[in-house]
Amino acid sequence: METNLRNRLSEIIGEIKEISLLEEQGCTSEVRKIITKGETYLLKSSFNERYREWLKQESEVLKKLKNENIIPVPKYYGYIEDHESNHVIMSFENGISLTSSLKKANTIEKKKSLIQSFGQLLHQLHETKLIHELSTSDDWLEYQLNKAQQHLEIGNVDGTLELLTKLKATVPNPVKQTMIHGDCTTDNVLVIDGIASMFIDVSAMTVGDPRYDISLAIRKFKDNEEFIKAFYTGYTRYKVTTEEHKFNEGLYEFF
Ligand SMILES: Nc1ncnc2c1ncn2[C@@H]1O[C@H](COP(=O)(O)OP(=O)(O)OP(=O)(O)O)[C@@H](O)[C@H]1O
Ligand SMILES: [Mg+2]
């Protein structure tokens, strides 16, 4: 690690004993485990302009949540901005992503139990009192459609103009907004001791449409009836319809 970054890190967390790259890496960042005398931290770094912006946003969300203590996320310790990279320091949590846990689980029962706990975790998030400091707009869905339009104009998304036009014409009837994760895939949930316990990668966490979270959560196993049933055993507050699911999958193409 570059000396300047190491020094700035030490100013925040004290003398560093050990740094190692994690076995499990994300797509948009580099994650490292950092051990000091008394603590273990996670350093998340991004280098590309778009991803640096997301990481900055993530640091702001974690910072705001640090004192709330009501949504299970890693604890925020600091943020460093360099010429060519951004870095967030958070607590190191002893878990692996739900995606990896599901791959490792060697029986259907184990997989179902993991999925049910995921449903429960998301249910709790959607029932949490609103944290207005994290809110981006009064109407999250409208705001996201505008952002989708912008992303389309910049041109680095999978979605097409045809799809966006269709989405705008088929906006689902509104539901009560809740706290949402905003990118609630199985990659962004940590499993600790066999239970989906914590949200990570929280740059999009805000007040928004809970159906978007559900749709992303069940996306990878939506054709598996047993798994869907397990999810909704944990998540009992609402079931997305096929149309809502389609809409949200479409919206996701722009992010
Ligand atoms: N606080 C933490 N403690 C322990 N491990 C973590 C922590 N945060 C992230 N990880 C590990 O790092 C991996 C990548 O994290 P994260 O999802 O935040 O990165 P990302 O690059 O934004 O992901 P992607 O772009 O693929 O969605 C996770 O799968 C997890 O294994
Ligand atoms: Mg991720």
Tab-separated table of C-alpha atoms and ligand atoms in Angstrom:
chain	number	residue	atom	x	y	z
A	1	MET	CA	0.000	0.000	0.000
A	2	GLU	CA	1.148	3.481	-0.869
A	3	THR	CA	2.854	5.241	2.081
A	4	ASN	CA	0.687	8.332	1.965
A	5	LEU	CA	-2.536	6.316	2.198
A	6	ARG	CA	-1.103	4.117	4.944
A	7	ASN	CA	-0.176	7.202	6.968
A	8	ARG	CA	-3.615	8.722	6.567
A	9	LEU	CA	-5.168	5.435	7.614
A	10	SER	CA	-2.968	5.271	10.710
A	11	GLU	CA	-4.105	8.734	11.709
A	12	ILE	CA	-7.648	7.346	11.910
A	13	ILE	CA	-7.205	3.800	13.230
A	14	GLY	CA	-3.756	3.796	14.834
A	15	GLU	CA	-0.719	1.665	14.057
A	16	ILE	CA	-1.370	-0.937	11.348
A	17	LYS	CA	-0.156	-4.498	11.979
A	18	GLU	CA	-1.393	-6.280	8.892
A	19	ILE	CA	-3.138	-5.619	5.578
A	20	SER	CA	-4.563	-8.328	3.329
A	21	LEU	CA	-6.819	-8.443	0.281
A	22	LEU	CA	-10.096	-10.288	0.909
A	23	GLU	CA	-10.727	-13.504	-0.928
A	24	GLU	CA	-14.218	-12.290	-1.858
A	25	GLN	CA	-14.018	-9.084	-3.907
A	26	GLY	CA	-16.843	-6.918	-5.273
A	27	CYS	CA	-17.044	-5.693	-8.859
A	28	THR	CA	-16.682	-1.987	-8.309
A	29	SER	CA	-14.174	-1.789	-5.486
A	30	GLU	CA	-11.193	-3.385	-3.777
A	31	VAL	CA	-11.713	-4.634	-0.232
A	32	ARG	CA	-8.952	-5.197	2.308
A	33	LYS	CA	-8.803	-6.399	5.874
A	34	ILE	CA	-6.722	-4.243	8.150
A	35	ILE	CA	-5.563	-5.361	11.580
A	36	THR	CA	-4.368	-2.943	14.237
A	37	LYS	CA	-3.439	-3.652	17.839
A	38	GLY	CA	-6.999	-3.789	19.092
A	39	GLU	CA	-9.364	-3.883	16.093
A	40	THR	CA	-10.009	-5.318	12.644
A	41	TYR	CA	-11.262	-3.006	9.903
A	42	LEU	CA	-12.479	-3.251	6.357
A	43	LEU	CA	-11.025	-0.817	3.849
A	44	LYS	CA	-13.131	-0.392	0.720
A	45	SER	CA	-11.444	1.488	-2.147
A	46	SER	CA	-12.655	2.669	-5.542
A	47	PHE	CA	-10.663	4.050	-8.433
A	48	ASN	CA	-13.026	4.706	-11.321
A	49	GLU	CA	-14.896	8.038	-11.338
A	50	ARG	CA	-18.416	6.603	-11.204
A	51	TYR	CA	-17.574	4.074	-8.509
A	52	ARG	CA	-15.729	6.680	-6.467
A	53	GLU	CA	-18.911	8.713	-6.392
A	54	TRP	CA	-20.868	5.692	-5.157
A	55	LEU	CA	-18.283	5.012	-2.476
A	56	LYS	CA	-18.474	8.594	-1.277
A	57	GLN	CA	-22.242	8.208	-1.066
A	58	GLU	CA	-21.784	4.945	0.850
A	59	SER	CA	-19.512	6.662	3.349
A	60	GLU	CA	-22.141	9.347	3.913
A	61	VAL	CA	-24.871	6.768	4.522
A	62	LEU	CA	-22.693	4.786	6.949
A	63	LYS	CA	-21.731	7.964	8.762
A	64	LYS	CA	-25.363	8.967	9.235
A	65	LEU	CA	-26.298	5.486	10.414
A	66	LYS	CA	-23.440	5.221	12.868
A	67	ASN	CA	-25.282	6.929	15.653
A	68	GLU	CA	-28.737	5.603	14.790
A	69	ASN	CA	-27.874	2.012	15.622
A	70	ILE	CA	-31.144	0.693	14.205
A	71	ILE	CA	-30.189	-0.681	10.806
A	72	PRO	CA	-27.596	-3.480	10.836
A	73	VAL	CA	-24.678	-2.166	8.749
A	74	PRO	CA	-20.912	-2.068	9.389
A	75	LYS	CA	-19.744	0.665	11.707
A	76	TYR	CA	-18.272	3.749	10.045
A	77	TYR	CA	-14.751	4.858	11.016
A	78	GLY	CA	-13.627	7.257	8.323
A	79	TYR	CA	-13.348	8.353	4.724
A	80	ILE	CA	-10.256	9.265	2.714
A	81	GLU	CA	-10.222	11.004	-0.647
A	82	ASP	CA	-7.079	10.872	-2.758
A	83	HIS	CA	-6.177	12.118	-6.238
A	84	GLU	CA	-7.013	8.823	-7.844
A	85	SER	CA	-9.051	6.908	-5.312
A	86	ASN	CA	-11.642	7.065	-2.543
A	87	HIS	CA	-11.610	4.894	0.567
A	88	VAL	CA	-14.052	4.060	3.335
A	89	ILE	CA	-12.972	2.518	6.625
A	90	MET	CA	-15.601	0.434	8.402
A	91	SER	CA	-15.760	-2.385	10.906
A	92	PHE	CA	-14.722	-5.799	9.641
A	93	GLU	CA	-17.619	-8.202	10.040
A	94	ASN	CA	-17.057	-11.900	10.296
A	95	GLY	CA	-19.349	-13.021	7.515
A	96	ILE	CA	-19.596	-13.825	3.832
A	97	SER	CA	-22.059	-12.621	1.218
A	98	LEU	CA	-25.411	-14.351	0.928
A	99	THR	CA	-24.498	-15.242	-2.680
A	100	SER	CA	-21.462	-17.191	-1.445
A	101	SER	CA	-23.370	-18.733	1.459
A	102	LEU	CA	-26.066	-19.986	-0.894
A	103	LYS	CA	-23.407	-21.538	-3.138
A	104	LYS	CA	-21.758	-23.234	-0.181
A	105	ALA	CA	-24.982	-24.510	1.387
A	106	ASN	CA	-25.119	-28.179	0.392
A	107	THR	CA	-28.778	-28.927	1.077
A	108	ILE	CA	-32.037	-27.371	-0.067
A	109	GLU	CA	-33.040	-26.985	3.583
A	110	LYS	CA	-29.932	-24.905	4.356
A	111	LYS	CA	-30.569	-22.719	1.318
A	112	LYS	CA	-34.194	-22.210	2.312
A	113	SER	CA	-33.209	-21.290	5.833
A	114	LEU	CA	-30.750	-18.683	4.512
A	115	ILE	CA	-33.375	-17.246	2.172
A	116	GLN	CA	-35.971	-17.090	4.934
A	117	SER	CA	-33.549	-15.172	7.140
A	118	PHE	CA	-32.927	-12.797	4.226
A	119	GLY	CA	-36.683	-12.217	4.014
A	120	GLN	CA	-36.766	-11.490	7.725
A	121	LEU	CA	-33.847	-9.067	7.537
A	122	LEU	CA	-35.500	-7.147	4.701
A	123	HIS	CA	-38.860	-7.189	6.481
A	124	GLN	CA	-37.205	-5.546	9.501
A	125	LEU	CA	-35.594	-2.888	7.321
A	126	HIS	CA	-38.913	-2.029	5.696
A	127	GLU	CA	-40.573	-1.765	9.098
A	128	THR	CA	-37.859	0.504	10.527
A	129	LYS	CA	-38.835	4.086	11.306
A	130	LEU	CA	-37.958	6.497	8.507
A	131	ILE	CA	-34.595	8.209	8.766
A	132	HIS	CA	-35.348	11.434	6.934
A	133	GLU	CA	-31.701	12.436	6.865
A	134	LEU	CA	-31.218	9.649	4.322
A	135	SER	CA	-34.119	10.667	2.136
A	136	THR	CA	-33.321	11.814	-1.414
A	137	SER	CA	-36.789	12.825	-2.593
A	138	ASP	CA	-40.477	12.756	-1.598
A	139	ASP	CA	-41.165	10.514	-4.537
A	140	TRP	CA	-38.342	8.011	-4.865
A	141	LEU	CA	-39.769	6.318	-7.955
A	142	GLU	CA	-40.100	9.532	-9.920
A	143	TYR	CA	-36.583	10.488	-8.842
A	144	GLN	CA	-35.220	7.108	-9.994
A	145	LEU	CA	-36.927	7.409	-13.388
A	146	ASN	CA	-35.278	10.806	-13.838
A	147	LYS	CA	-31.935	9.333	-12.882
A	148	ALA	CA	-32.540	6.453	-15.292
A	149	GLN	CA	-33.090	9.035	-18.049
A	150	GLN	CA	-29.816	10.761	-17.153
A	151	HIS	CA	-27.918	7.464	-17.097
A	152	LEU	CA	-29.365	6.598	-20.492
A	153	GLU	CA	-28.218	9.932	-21.908
A	154	ILE	CA	-24.694	9.398	-20.548
A	155	GLY	CA	-24.882	5.967	-22.102
A	156	ASN	CA	-23.324	3.484	-19.720
A	157	VAL	CA	-26.353	1.334	-18.949
A	158	ASP	CA	-28.008	-1.825	-20.276
A	159	GLY	CA	-31.469	-0.222	-20.523
A	160	THR	CA	-32.752	1.262	-23.806
A	161	LEU	CA	-34.918	4.285	-24.654
A	162	GLU	CA	-37.679	1.882	-25.649
A	163	LEU	CA	-37.575	0.210	-22.224
A	164	LEU	CA	-37.570	3.523	-20.356
A	165	THR	CA	-40.551	4.766	-22.347
A	166	LYS	CA	-42.393	1.579	-21.469
A	167	LEU	CA	-41.502	1.913	-17.779
A	168	LYS	CA	-42.769	5.488	-17.669
A	169	ALA	CA	-46.065	4.329	-19.121
A	170	THR	CA	-46.472	1.465	-16.644
A	171	VAL	CA	-45.484	2.986	-13.301
A	172	PRO	CA	-47.075	0.855	-10.562
A	173	ASN	CA	-49.632	2.414	-8.224
A	174	PRO	CA	-47.834	4.042	-5.319
A	175	VAL	CA	-47.350	2.281	-1.978
A	176	LYS	CA	-46.174	3.735	1.327
A	177	GLN	CA	-42.452	4.510	1.150
A	178	THR	CA	-40.125	2.816	3.635
A	179	MET	CA	-36.439	2.665	4.363
A	180	ILE	CA	-34.916	0.691	1.486
A	181	HIS	CA	-31.502	-0.748	0.711
A	182	GLY	CA	-31.692	0.353	-2.906
A	183	ASP	CA	-29.424	-2.407	-4.298
A	184	CYS	CA	-30.742	-5.349	-2.380
A	185	THR	CA	-29.147	-8.273	-4.205
A	186	THR	CA	-27.812	-11.383	-2.458
A	187	ASP	CA	-24.306	-9.924	-3.022
A	188	ASN	CA	-25.015	-7.086	-0.659
A	189	VAL	CA	-26.087	-8.993	2.433
A	190	LEU	CA	-23.671	-10.597	4.872
A	191	VAL	CA	-24.385	-13.956	6.464
A	192	ILE	CA	-23.025	-14.322	9.965
A	193	ASP	CA	-23.350	-17.662	11.793
A	194	GLY	CA	-25.743	-19.012	9.180
A	195	ILE	CA	-28.141	-16.075	9.278
A	196	ALA	CA	-28.517	-13.139	6.881
A	197	SER	CA	-27.643	-10.463	9.408
A	198	MET	CA	-26.269	-7.304	7.879
A	199	PHE	CA	-26.553	-5.032	4.864
A	200	ILE	CA	-23.409	-3.925	3.036
A	201	ASP	CA	-22.801	-1.798	-0.057
A	202	VAL	CA	-25.318	0.762	1.175
A	203	SER	CA	-24.718	3.739	-1.134
A	204	ALA	CA	-28.358	3.679	-2.329
A	205	MET	CA	-29.973	3.250	1.094
A	206	THR	CA	-32.743	5.835	1.403
A	207	VAL	CA	-36.492	6.290	1.802
A	208	GLY	CA	-38.101	4.664	-1.221
A	209	ASP	CA	-40.281	1.986	-2.761
A	210	PRO	CA	-39.914	-1.298	-0.840
A	211	ARG	CA	-41.077	-3.296	-3.885
A	212	TYR	CA	-37.778	-2.468	-5.598
A	213	ASP	CA	-35.825	-4.170	-2.790
A	214	ILE	CA	-38.071	-7.228	-2.852
A	215	SER	CA	-37.735	-7.552	-6.619
A	216	LEU	CA	-33.940	-7.405	-6.513
A	217	ALA	CA	-33.836	-9.722	-3.510
A	218	ILE	CA	-35.770	-12.543	-5.181
A	219	ARG	CA	-34.495	-11.995	-8.696
A	220	LYS	CA	-31.968	-14.847	-8.726
A	221	PHE	CA	-34.468	-17.458	-7.534
A	222	LYS	CA	-37.787	-16.120	-8.754
A	223	ASP	CA	-38.563	-19.308	-10.711
A	224	ASN	CA	-37.930	-21.551	-7.721
A	225	GLU	CA	-41.245	-21.874	-5.923
A	226	GLU	CA	-39.760	-23.335	-2.731
A	227	PHE	CA	-37.234	-20.537	-2.404
A	228	ILE	CA	-39.860	-17.868	-3.034
A	229	LYS	CA	-42.014	-19.452	-0.358
A	230	ALA	CA	-39.067	-19.436	2.069
A	231	PHE	CA	-38.438	-15.757	1.327
A	232	TYR	CA	-42.041	-14.794	1.999
A	233	THR	CA	-42.069	-16.859	5.199
A	234	GLY	CA	-39.532	-14.330	6.463
A	235	TYR	CA	-40.941	-11.310	4.623
A	236	THR	CA	-44.614	-11.144	5.450
A	237	ARG	CA	-45.571	-7.516	4.891
A	238	TYR	CA	-46.186	-7.567	1.112
A	239	LYS	CA	-45.875	-9.746	-2.017
A	240	VAL	CA	-44.799	-8.203	-5.292
A	241	THR	CA	-46.978	-8.965	-8.292
A	242	THR	CA	-45.524	-10.231	-11.569
A	243	GLU	CA	-46.067	-6.776	-13.125
A	244	GLU	CA	-44.325	-4.992	-10.267
A	245	HIS	CA	-41.434	-7.421	-10.461
A	246	LYS	CA	-41.078	-6.871	-14.220
A	247	PHE	CA	-41.173	-3.116	-13.762
A	248	ASN	CA	-38.439	-3.181	-11.133
A	249	GLU	CA	-36.218	-5.520	-13.123
A	250	GLY	CA	-36.583	-3.075	-15.998
A	251	LEU	CA	-35.688	-0.108	-13.793
A	252	TYR	CA	-32.606	-1.965	-12.525
A	253	GLU	CA	-31.281	-2.042	-16.110
A	254	PHE	CA	-30.524	1.669	-15.761
A	255	PHE	CA	-28.403	1.372	-12.619
B	1	LIG	N1	-17.672	-4.646	6.553
B	1	LIG	C1	-17.290	-5.783	5.977
B	1	LIG	N2	-16.761	-6.785	6.700
B	1	LIG	C2	-16.353	-7.933	6.097
B	1	LIG	N3	-16.409	-8.154	4.776
B	1	LIG	C3	-16.929	-7.188	3.994
B	1	LIG	C4	-17.404	-5.960	4.540
B	1	LIG	N4	-17.862	-5.177	3.537
B	1	LIG	C5	-17.682	-5.889	2.419
B	1	LIG	N5	-17.119	-7.096	2.675
B	1	LIG	C6	-16.736	-8.125	1.693
B	1	LIG	O1	-16.353	-7.483	0.502
B	1	LIG	C7	-17.149	-7.917	-0.610
B	1	LIG	C8	-17.459	-6.721	-1.507
B	1	LIG	O2	-18.158	-5.723	-0.780
B	1	LIG	P1	-19.165	-4.701	-1.452
B	1	LIG	O3	-20.378	-5.408	-1.910
B	1	LIG	O4	-19.359	-3.581	-0.509
B	1	LIG	O5	-18.289	-4.245	-2.702
B	1	LIG	P2	-18.679	-3.739	-4.149
B	1	LIG	O6	-17.443	-3.705	-4.943
B	1	LIG	O7	-19.440	-2.497	-4.012
B	1	LIG	O8	-19.634	-4.812	-4.683
B	1	LIG	P3	-20.393	-4.824	-6.091
B	1	LIG	O9	-19.951	-3.686	-6.891
B	1	LIG	O10	-20.015	-6.154	-6.643
B	1	LIG	O11	-21.830	-4.763	-5.693
B	1	LIG	C9	-18.379	-8.536	0.034
B	1	LIG	O12	-18.908	-9.563	-0.737
B	1	LIG	C10	-17.871	-9.058	1.355
B	1	LIG	O13	-17.335	-10.348	1.187
B	2	MG	MG	-21.638	-5.296	-3.579
